[in-house]
CSV table of C-alpha atoms and ligand atoms in Angstrom, one decimal:
chain,number,residue,atom,x,y,z
K,27,MET,CA,17.8,-17.6,3.7
K,28,PHE,CA,16.8,-15.4,1.0
K,29,ARG,CA,19.1,-13.0,-0.5
K,30,LYS,CA,17.8,-9.4,-0.5
K,31,VAL,CA,16.9,-8.3,-4.1
K,32,LEU,CA,16.6,-4.6,-5.0
K,33,ILE,CA,16.5,-4.4,-8.6
K,34,ALA,CA,14.4,-1.6,-10.2
K,35,ASN,CA,13.0,-2.7,-13.5
K,36,SER,CA,14.8,-1.9,-16.8
K,37,ALA,CA,13.1,0.4,-19.1
K,38,ILE,CA,13.2,-2.4,-22.0
K,39,PRO,CA,9.8,-2.7,-23.3
K,40,PHE,CA,8.6,-6.3,-22.8
K,41,LEU,CA,6.7,-7.5,-25.9
K,42,GLY,CA,4.7,-10.1,-24.0
K,43,LEU,CA,3.8,-13.8,-24.7
K,44,ARG,CA,1.6,-14.4,-27.4
K,45,GLY,CA,0.2,-10.9,-26.8
K,46,PHE,CA,-1.5,-11.9,-23.6
K,47,ILE,CA,0.6,-10.1,-21.2
K,48,VAL,CA,-0.5,-6.6,-20.4
K,49,SER,CA,2.5,-5.6,-18.4
K,50,SER,CA,5.3,-3.6,-20.5
K,51,ARG,CA,7.5,-3.3,-17.2
K,52,PRO,CA,7.0,-6.5,-15.6
K,53,MET,CA,8.3,-7.5,-12.1
K,54,ASN,CA,11.6,-9.0,-12.8
K,55,LYS,CA,12.3,-12.8,-12.9
K,56,GLU,CA,14.4,-12.8,-9.7
K,57,THR,CA,11.9,-11.2,-7.6
K,58,THR,CA,9.1,-13.1,-9.0
K,59,GLN,CA,10.9,-16.2,-8.0
K,60,ILE,CA,11.5,-15.2,-4.4
K,61,VAL,CA,7.8,-14.2,-4.1
K,62,LYS,CA,6.6,-17.5,-5.6
K,63,LYS,CA,8.7,-19.5,-3.1
K,64,LEU,CA,7.4,-17.2,-0.2
K,65,LEU,CA,4.0,-18.0,-1.2
K,66,ALA,CA,4.4,-21.5,-2.0
K,67,THR,CA,2.4,-22.6,1.1
K,68,PRO,CA,-0.4,-21.1,3.0
K,69,GLN,CA,1.1,-18.1,5.0
K,70,LYS,CA,-0.2,-15.6,7.5
K,71,VAL,CA,0.2,-12.3,5.5
K,72,VAL,CA,-0.2,-8.6,6.8
K,73,ILE,CA,-0.5,-5.9,4.4
K,74,VAL,CA,0.5,-2.5,5.5
K,75,GLY,CA,-0.2,0.9,3.8
K,76,HIS,CA,1.4,4.4,4.7
K,77,LYS,CA,0.1,6.8,7.3
K,78,ASN,CA,-2.9,9.0,6.1
K,79,PRO,CA,-3.6,6.3,3.4
K,80,ASP,CA,-4.8,7.6,0.1
K,81,GLY,CA,-6.8,5.9,-2.7
K,82,ASP,CA,-3.7,4.1,-3.8
K,83,ALA,CA,-2.7,2.8,-0.5
K,84,VAL,CA,-6.0,1.6,0.4
K,85,GLY,CA,-6.8,0.2,-3.2
K,86,SER,CA,-3.7,-1.5,-3.5
K,87,CYS,CA,-3.7,-3.1,-0.2
K,88,LEU,CA,-7.3,-4.3,-0.4
K,89,GLY,CA,-6.8,-5.5,-3.9
K,90,LEU,CA,-3.6,-7.6,-3.1
K,91,SER,CA,-5.6,-8.8,0.1
K,92,PHE,CA,-8.4,-10.5,-2.1
K,93,PHE,CA,-5.7,-11.9,-4.4
K,94,LEU,CA,-3.6,-13.5,-1.8
K,95,LYS,CA,-6.8,-14.8,0.0
K,96,ASN,CA,-7.9,-16.2,-3.3
K,97,LEU,CA,-4.5,-18.1,-3.3
K,98,GLY,CA,-5.3,-19.4,0.1
K,99,HIS,CA,-3.5,-17.2,2.4
K,100,ASN,CA,-4.6,-15.9,5.6
K,101,VAL,CA,-4.6,-12.2,5.2
K,102,THR,CA,-5.2,-9.0,7.4
K,103,VAL,CA,-4.8,-5.4,6.0
K,104,ILE,CA,-3.5,-2.7,8.6
K,105,MET,CA,-3.4,1.1,8.1
K,106,PRO,CA,-1.4,3.3,10.6
K,107,ASN,CA,-4.4,5.7,11.0
K,108,ASP,CA,-7.7,5.9,9.5
K,109,PHE,CA,-8.5,6.7,5.8
K,110,PRO,CA,-11.1,9.0,4.2
K,111,ASP,CA,-14.9,8.3,4.0
K,112,PHE,CA,-14.7,8.5,0.2
K,113,LEU,CA,-12.8,5.3,0.3
K,114,LYS,CA,-15.1,3.5,3.0
K,115,TRP,CA,-17.3,1.9,0.2
K,116,LEU,CA,-14.4,-0.1,-1.2
K,117,PRO,CA,-14.8,-3.9,-1.2
K,118,GLY,CA,-13.3,-5.1,2.1
K,119,ALA,CA,-12.7,-1.7,3.8
K,120,GLU,CA,-14.8,-2.6,6.9
K,121,GLU,CA,-12.3,-5.3,7.7
K,122,VAL,CA,-9.1,-3.0,7.7
K,123,LEU,CA,-7.4,-2.7,11.2
K,124,ILE,CA,-6.6,0.8,12.0
K,125,HIS,CA,-3.5,0.6,14.1
K,126,GLU,CA,-4.1,4.1,16.0
K,127,ARG,CA,-7.6,2.8,17.1
K,128,GLU,CA,-6.7,-0.9,17.6
K,129,THR,CA,-3.2,-1.0,18.6
K,130,GLN,CA,-3.0,-4.2,20.5
K,131,LYS,CA,-4.8,-6.2,18.1
K,132,SER,CA,-2.9,-4.8,15.1
K,133,ALA,CA,0.5,-5.5,17.1
K,134,GLN,CA,-0.4,-9.1,17.6
K,135,GLN,CA,-1.3,-9.7,13.9
K,136,ILE,CA,2.0,-8.2,13.0
K,137,GLU,CA,3.9,-10.2,15.4
K,138,ALA,CA,2.1,-13.5,14.4
K,139,ALA,CA,2.8,-13.0,10.5
K,140,ASP,CA,5.0,-15.0,8.3
K,141,LEU,CA,5.1,-12.4,5.7
K,142,ILE,CA,4.6,-8.7,5.8
K,143,PHE,CA,3.7,-6.8,2.4
K,144,THR,CA,4.3,-3.1,2.7
K,145,LEU,CA,2.7,-1.2,-0.2
K,146,ASP,CA,2.8,2.4,-1.5
K,147,PHE,CA,5.6,3.5,0.7
K,148,ASN,CA,9.4,3.4,0.4
K,149,SER,CA,10.7,3.5,4.0
K,150,LEU,CA,9.5,2.2,7.4
K,151,ASP,CA,9.4,5.8,8.8
K,152,ARG,CA,6.2,6.4,6.7
K,153,VAL,CA,4.2,4.4,9.1
K,154,GLY,CA,4.2,6.6,12.1
K,155,ASP,CA,3.9,4.8,15.4
K,156,MET,CA,3.8,1.3,13.6
K,157,GLN,CA,7.4,1.7,12.9
K,158,THR,CA,8.7,0.3,16.0
K,159,VAL,CA,6.5,-2.9,15.8
K,160,LEU,CA,7.5,-3.5,12.2
K,161,GLU,CA,11.1,-3.3,12.9
K,162,ASN,CA,11.0,-5.8,15.7
K,163,VAL,CA,9.3,-8.7,14.1
K,164,SER,CA,11.0,-11.7,12.6
K,165,ALA,CA,8.6,-11.8,9.5
K,166,LYS,CA,10.0,-11.4,6.0
K,167,PHE,CA,9.0,-8.1,4.1
K,168,VAL,CA,8.0,-7.8,0.5
K,169,MET,CA,7.7,-4.2,-0.8
K,170,ILE,CA,5.7,-3.2,-3.7
K,171,ASP,CA,5.9,0.7,-4.5
K,172,HIS,CA,6.5,3.3,-6.7
K,173,HIS,CA,8.2,6.1,-4.8
K,174,GLN,CA,11.7,7.3,-5.3
K,175,GLN,CA,14.6,6.0,-3.4
K,176,PRO,CA,13.1,2.8,-1.8
K,177,ALA,CA,14.7,1.7,1.4
K,178,ASP,CA,16.4,-1.8,1.7
K,179,TYR,CA,14.3,-3.7,4.3
K,180,ALA,CA,12.6,-6.4,2.1
K,181,VAL,CA,13.6,-9.8,1.0
K,182,ALA,CA,11.9,-9.1,-2.3
K,183,THR,CA,11.6,-5.4,-3.4
K,184,TYR,CA,9.3,-4.6,-6.2
K,185,SER,CA,10.2,-1.1,-6.9
K,186,ASP,CA,9.4,1.1,-10.0
K,187,VAL,CA,9.4,4.7,-9.8
K,188,LYS,CA,8.0,5.0,-13.2
K,189,MET,CA,4.8,3.3,-12.4
K,190,SER,CA,1.4,5.4,-12.2
K,191,SER,CA,0.6,3.8,-8.9
K,192,THR,CA,1.2,0.9,-6.5
K,193,SER,CA,-2.3,-0.5,-7.5
K,194,GLU,CA,-1.1,-0.8,-11.1
K,195,MET,CA,1.9,-2.7,-9.8
K,196,VAL,CA,-0.4,-5.1,-8.0
K,197,PHE,CA,-1.9,-6.0,-11.3
K,198,HIS,CA,1.8,-6.5,-12.6
K,199,PHE,CA,2.6,-8.5,-9.6
K,200,MET,CA,-0.3,-11.0,-10.3
K,201,GLU,CA,0.7,-11.3,-13.8
K,202,ALA,CA,4.3,-12.0,-12.9
K,203,LEU,CA,2.9,-14.8,-10.7
K,204,GLY,CA,0.9,-16.2,-13.7
K,205,GLU,CA,-2.4,-15.5,-11.7
K,206,ALA,CA,-3.8,-12.8,-13.6
K,207,GLY,CA,-6.7,-15.1,-14.3
K,208,LYS,CA,-7.6,-14.7,-10.4
K,209,LEU,CA,-8.6,-11.1,-11.1
K,210,SER,CA,-11.9,-10.7,-9.3
K,211,LYS,CA,-14.3,-7.8,-9.2
K,212,GLU,CA,-13.3,-7.0,-5.6
K,213,ILE,CA,-9.7,-6.9,-6.9
K,214,ALA,CA,-10.6,-4.9,-10.0
K,215,VAL,CA,-12.7,-2.3,-7.9
K,216,ASN,CA,-9.9,-1.8,-5.6
K,217,LEU,CA,-7.0,-1.4,-8.1
K,218,PHE,CA,-9.0,0.8,-10.4
K,219,THR,CA,-9.6,3.0,-7.6
K,220,GLY,CA,-5.9,3.2,-6.7
K,221,ILE,CA,-4.9,3.9,-10.3
K,222,MET,CA,-7.7,6.5,-10.9
K,223,THR,CA,-6.8,8.6,-7.7
K,224,ASP,CA,-3.1,8.3,-8.1
K,225,THR,CA,-3.3,9.4,-11.8
K,226,GLY,CA,-5.8,12.2,-11.3
K,227,SER,CA,-8.2,10.3,-13.3
K,228,PHE,CA,-5.4,9.4,-15.9
K,229,ARG,CA,-4.1,12.8,-16.3
K,230,PHE,CA,-0.7,12.8,-14.7
K,231,SER,CA,2.4,12.1,-16.7
K,232,THR,CA,3.0,8.7,-15.1
K,233,THR,CA,0.0,7.4,-16.9
K,234,SER,CA,1.4,5.1,-19.7
K,235,PRO,CA,-0.4,3.1,-22.3
K,236,THR,CA,0.1,0.0,-20.2
K,237,THR,CA,-1.8,1.9,-17.3
K,238,HIS,CA,-4.6,2.3,-19.6
K,239,ARG,CA,-4.4,-1.4,-20.7
K,240,VAL,CA,-4.5,-2.4,-17.0
K,241,ALA,CA,-7.6,-0.2,-16.5
K,242,ALA,CA,-9.2,-1.9,-19.5
K,243,LYS,CA,-8.6,-5.3,-17.9
K,244,LEU,CA,-10.1,-4.1,-14.6
K,245,ILE,CA,-13.0,-2.6,-16.3
K,246,GLU,CA,-13.7,-6.0,-18.0
K,247,ALA,CA,-13.3,-7.8,-14.7
K,248,GLY,CA,-16.1,-5.6,-13.3
K,249,ALA,CA,-14.6,-2.2,-12.1
K,250,GLU,CA,-17.4,0.4,-13.3
K,251,SER,CA,-15.7,3.5,-14.0
K,252,ALA,CA,-18.4,6.0,-13.7
K,253,ILE,CA,-19.9,4.5,-10.4
K,254,ILE,CA,-16.1,4.6,-8.9
K,255,ASN,CA,-15.7,8.1,-10.0
K,256,GLN,CA,-19.0,9.0,-8.5
K,257,ASN,CA,-18.3,7.3,-5.2
K,258,VAL,CA,-14.8,8.9,-4.7
K,259,TYR,CA,-15.4,12.6,-6.4
K,260,ASP,CA,-19.2,13.1,-5.9
K,261,THR,CA,-19.6,12.8,-2.3
K,262,ASN,CA,-18.5,16.2,-1.2
K,263,SER,CA,-20.0,17.6,1.8
K,264,PRO,CA,-21.1,21.3,1.6
K,265,GLU,CA,-18.5,22.0,4.3
K,266,ARG,CA,-15.7,20.7,2.3
K,267,MET,CA,-17.0,22.8,-0.7
K,268,LYS,CA,-16.8,25.9,1.5
K,269,LEU,CA,-13.3,24.8,2.8
K,270,LEU,CA,-12.2,24.7,-0.9
K,271,GLY,CA,-13.5,28.3,-1.3
K,272,VAL,CA,-11.3,29.4,1.7
K,273,ALA,CA,-8.4,27.5,0.3
K,274,LEU,CA,-8.9,29.3,-3.1
K,275,ASN,CA,-9.2,32.6,-1.4
K,276,ASN,CA,-5.9,32.0,0.3
K,277,LEU,CA,-4.1,31.2,-2.8
K,278,ASN,CA,-0.9,33.1,-3.3
K,279,ILE,CA,0.8,33.3,-6.6
K,280,MET,CA,4.6,34.2,-6.9
K,281,PRO,CA,4.8,34.8,-10.9
K,282,GLU,CA,8.6,35.6,-10.5
K,283,PHE,CA,9.1,31.8,-9.3
K,284,ASN,CA,6.2,30.4,-11.3
K,285,THR,CA,5.1,29.2,-7.9
K,286,ALA,CA,1.7,29.3,-6.2
K,287,TYR,CA,0.8,28.1,-2.7
K,288,ILE,CA,-2.3,27.7,-0.4
K,289,THR,CA,-2.5,28.0,3.4
K,290,LEU,CA,-5.2,26.5,5.6
K,291,THR,CA,-5.1,27.4,9.4
K,292,GLN,CA,-6.4,25.0,11.9
K,293,LYS,CA,-9.3,27.5,12.6
K,294,GLU,CA,-10.4,27.5,9.1
K,295,LEU,CA,-10.3,23.6,9.2
K,296,ASP,CA,-12.3,23.7,12.4
K,297,ASP,CA,-14.9,26.2,11.3
K,298,HIS,CA,-15.6,23.9,8.3
K,299,ASN,CA,-16.0,20.7,10.3
K,300,PHE,CA,-12.7,19.3,8.7
K,301,LYS,CA,-12.8,15.5,8.1
K,302,LYS,CA,-9.8,13.5,7.0
K,303,GLY,CA,-9.5,13.6,3.2
K,304,ASP,CA,-11.3,17.1,2.8
K,305,THR,CA,-8.3,18.8,1.5
K,306,GLU,CA,-7.2,16.1,-0.9
K,307,GLY,CA,-6.7,17.5,-4.3
K,308,PHE,CA,-6.8,21.3,-3.3
K,309,VAL,CA,-3.2,21.7,-4.2
K,310,ASN,CA,-3.8,20.8,-7.7
K,311,TYR,CA,-6.0,24.1,-8.2
K,312,ALA,CA,-2.7,26.0,-7.4
K,313,LEU,CA,-0.8,23.9,-9.9
K,314,SER,CA,-3.6,24.5,-12.7
K,315,VAL,CA,-2.9,28.4,-12.6
K,316,LYS,CA,-1.4,29.1,-16.2
K,317,GLY,CA,2.4,29.4,-16.1
K,318,ILE,CA,2.6,27.7,-12.6
K,319,VAL,CA,5.1,24.8,-12.3
K,320,PHE,CA,5.4,24.4,-8.7
K,321,ALA,CA,2.6,24.3,-6.1
K,322,ALA,CA,2.3,23.6,-2.5
K,323,ILE,CA,-0.5,23.7,0.2
K,324,PHE,CA,0.5,24.4,4.0
K,325,ILE,CA,-2.1,22.8,6.4
K,326,GLU,CA,-1.8,23.5,10.1
K,327,ASN,CA,-2.3,20.5,12.3
K,328,LYS,CA,-2.5,21.7,16.1
K,329,GLN,CA,-2.9,18.2,17.3
K,330,GLU,CA,0.5,17.0,15.9
K,331,ASN,CA,2.0,20.3,16.4
K,332,ILE,CA,3.1,20.5,12.6
K,333,VAL,CA,2.5,21.9,9.5
K,334,LYS,CA,1.7,19.3,6.8
K,335,ILE,CA,2.7,20.0,3.3
K,336,SER,CA,1.8,18.8,-0.2
K,337,PHE,CA,3.9,19.7,-3.0
K,338,ARG,CA,3.2,19.4,-6.8
K,339,SER,CA,5.1,20.4,-9.9
K,340,ILE,CA,4.9,20.1,-13.6
K,341,GLY,CA,7.9,19.0,-15.8
K,342,ASN,CA,11.6,18.6,-14.4
K,343,PHE,CA,11.3,20.5,-11.2
K,344,SER,CA,11.6,17.7,-8.5
K,345,VAL,CA,9.4,18.1,-5.5
K,346,ASN,CA,10.8,15.0,-4.3
K,347,ASP,CA,14.2,16.5,-4.0
K,348,PHE,CA,12.8,19.6,-2.6
K,349,ALA,CA,10.6,17.9,0.2
K,350,ARG,CA,13.6,15.7,1.0
K,351,ASN,CA,16.1,18.7,1.2
K,352,HIS,CA,13.8,21.1,3.4
K,353,TYR,CA,10.7,19.4,4.8
K,354,SER,CA,12.0,15.8,6.0
K,355,GLY,CA,9.7,14.3,3.3
K,356,GLY,CA,9.6,12.8,0.0
K,357,GLY,CA,7.5,11.1,-2.8
K,358,HIS,CA,7.6,11.4,-6.5
K,359,ILE,CA,9.3,13.8,-8.9
K,360,ASN,CA,5.9,15.7,-9.4
K,361,ALA,CA,4.1,14.9,-6.3
K,362,ALA,CA,5.5,14.8,-2.9
K,363,GLY,CA,4.9,15.7,0.8
K,364,GLY,CA,6.7,16.8,4.0
K,365,LYS,CA,6.3,18.6,7.2
K,366,SER,CA,7.4,21.6,9.3
K,367,SER,CA,7.6,21.9,13.0
K,368,GLN,CA,7.4,25.6,12.9
K,369,SER,CA,4.3,27.9,13.0
K,370,LEU,CA,2.4,28.4,9.9
K,371,ASN,CA,3.6,31.8,9.5
K,372,ASN,CA,7.3,31.0,9.9
K,373,THR,CA,6.9,28.1,7.6
K,374,ILE,CA,5.6,30.1,4.9
K,375,ASN,CA,8.2,32.9,5.5
K,376,GLU,CA,10.9,30.2,5.5
K,377,PHE,CA,9.4,28.6,2.2
K,378,ILE,CA,9.5,32.1,0.3
K,379,SER,CA,13.2,32.6,1.6
K,380,ILE,CA,14.0,29.3,0.0
K,381,LEU,CA,12.6,30.0,-3.3
K,382,PRO,CA,15.2,32.3,-4.7
K,383,ARG,CA,17.6,29.4,-4.6
K,384,TYR,CA,15.6,27.6,-7.2
K,385,LYS,CA,14.6,30.4,-9.3
K,386,ASN,CA,16.6,29.2,-12.2
K,387,GLU,CA,15.2,25.7,-12.1
K,388,LEU,CA,11.6,27.1,-11.5
K,389,THR,CA,11.9,29.6,-14.4
K,390,ASN,CA,13.6,27.2,-16.9
K,391,ALA,CA,11.6,24.2,-15.9
K,392,SER,CA,9.7,22.5,-18.8
C,406,LIG,P1,0.3,14.1,-0.6
C,406,LIG,O1,0.7,15.3,-0.9
C,406,LIG,O2,-0.9,13.7,-1.5
C,406,LIG,O3,0.0,13.8,0.8
C,406,LIG,O4,1.5,13.1,-1.0
C,406,LIG,C1,2.1,13.0,-2.3
C,406,LIG,C2,3.1,12.0,-2.2
C,406,LIG,O5,4.1,12.3,-1.4
C,406,LIG,C3,2.5,10.6,-2.0
C,406,LIG,O6,3.1,9.7,-2.9
C,406,LIG,C4,2.8,10.4,-0.6
C,406,LIG,O7,2.9,9.2,-0.2
C,406,LIG,C5,4.1,11.2,-0.5
C,406,LIG,N1,4.2,11.8,0.8
C,406,LIG,C6,3.4,12.8,1.5
C,406,LIG,N2,3.9,13.1,2.7
C,406,LIG,C7,5.1,12.5,2.7
C,406,LIG,C8,6.1,12.6,3.9
C,406,LIG,O8,5.9,13.3,4.9
C,406,LIG,N3,7.2,11.8,3.6
C,406,LIG,C9,7.4,11.1,2.4
C,406,LIG,N4,8.5,10.6,2.2
C,406,LIG,N5,6.6,11.0,1.6
C,406,LIG,C10,5.3,11.8,1.6
C,407,LIG,MN1,0.7,5.8,-4.7
């Protein structure tokens, strides 16, 4: 019934109606019309985030869920697996269904849905075991996401790789529907958390003037920045701090490639009572070394029999391309992830052997 629409937003600045509109890159009109039609009557909605959900995945899904509930829809948020404790305080977090834990209940909700919103990921292989369930339902999909190369599975695709975060896009989504007035404290707290975590507290290059304008609106609607920062960043366990010490001790610097990487073995994680989310942000320490433009962290995962890798860069060096080309992964130009099914040692050796191919890019990166 609906045509598939896959239109990335243009870079033309939008001056706004009578100065009230915050979005400088609004969701385009065609996508907006489709979404309005889809939401014209009360719907059974499922909102899905990606595997190993981060602050933006959880914040954007929960923010959107409060918004759609305010519009009168029946909404369930489902994550493929659990999310870190530092996000458990978010409004609505206690109601999130975890597919890995409550597989049957989650599959039932997905099968009963009229509409499925997929947030903060660009391809259905980012949801782990939920992929098969999602691929076999009749519901219509809406994608809201800021990752490179979005797949074409939704009847409405709101994709903008220039956006700081999916959480910022949920604000623009509300505004495009003419419903920014529905911004509640619950929505604001969730979206602010997503923007804050995905921008490294408004530091990364995707942070635009509009990101700050959206953040200001969220603060006005009740998101208390200081408290949110404390809840997310000042709840470290002693074990996590010791694990950071180990990670920093394992930092390797390769000045000839402006590259730095960190390794963590399963034993090092076990010795520090590793919990989901404990290694979040560690890779940024490697990137913070003077002169480094490319950083990686390799984390052994014996349970899944993989090495999970996070890549970060500064400037033009695309870690999205690097992760896609070598580690079945992807993400953004300056932040991406992937995995290897080889041992940690072999993974590192291979990584080191690949680097010379990128020497020019890495040494000329700016
Ligand atoms: P992180 O390194 O923090 O896990 O992820 C950095 C970015 O890359 C995030 O936007 C995340 O969604 C994306 N990402 C992480 N791992 C993968 C992966 O295995 N595949 C793809 N396509 N993207 C990933
Ligand atoms: Mn994101």
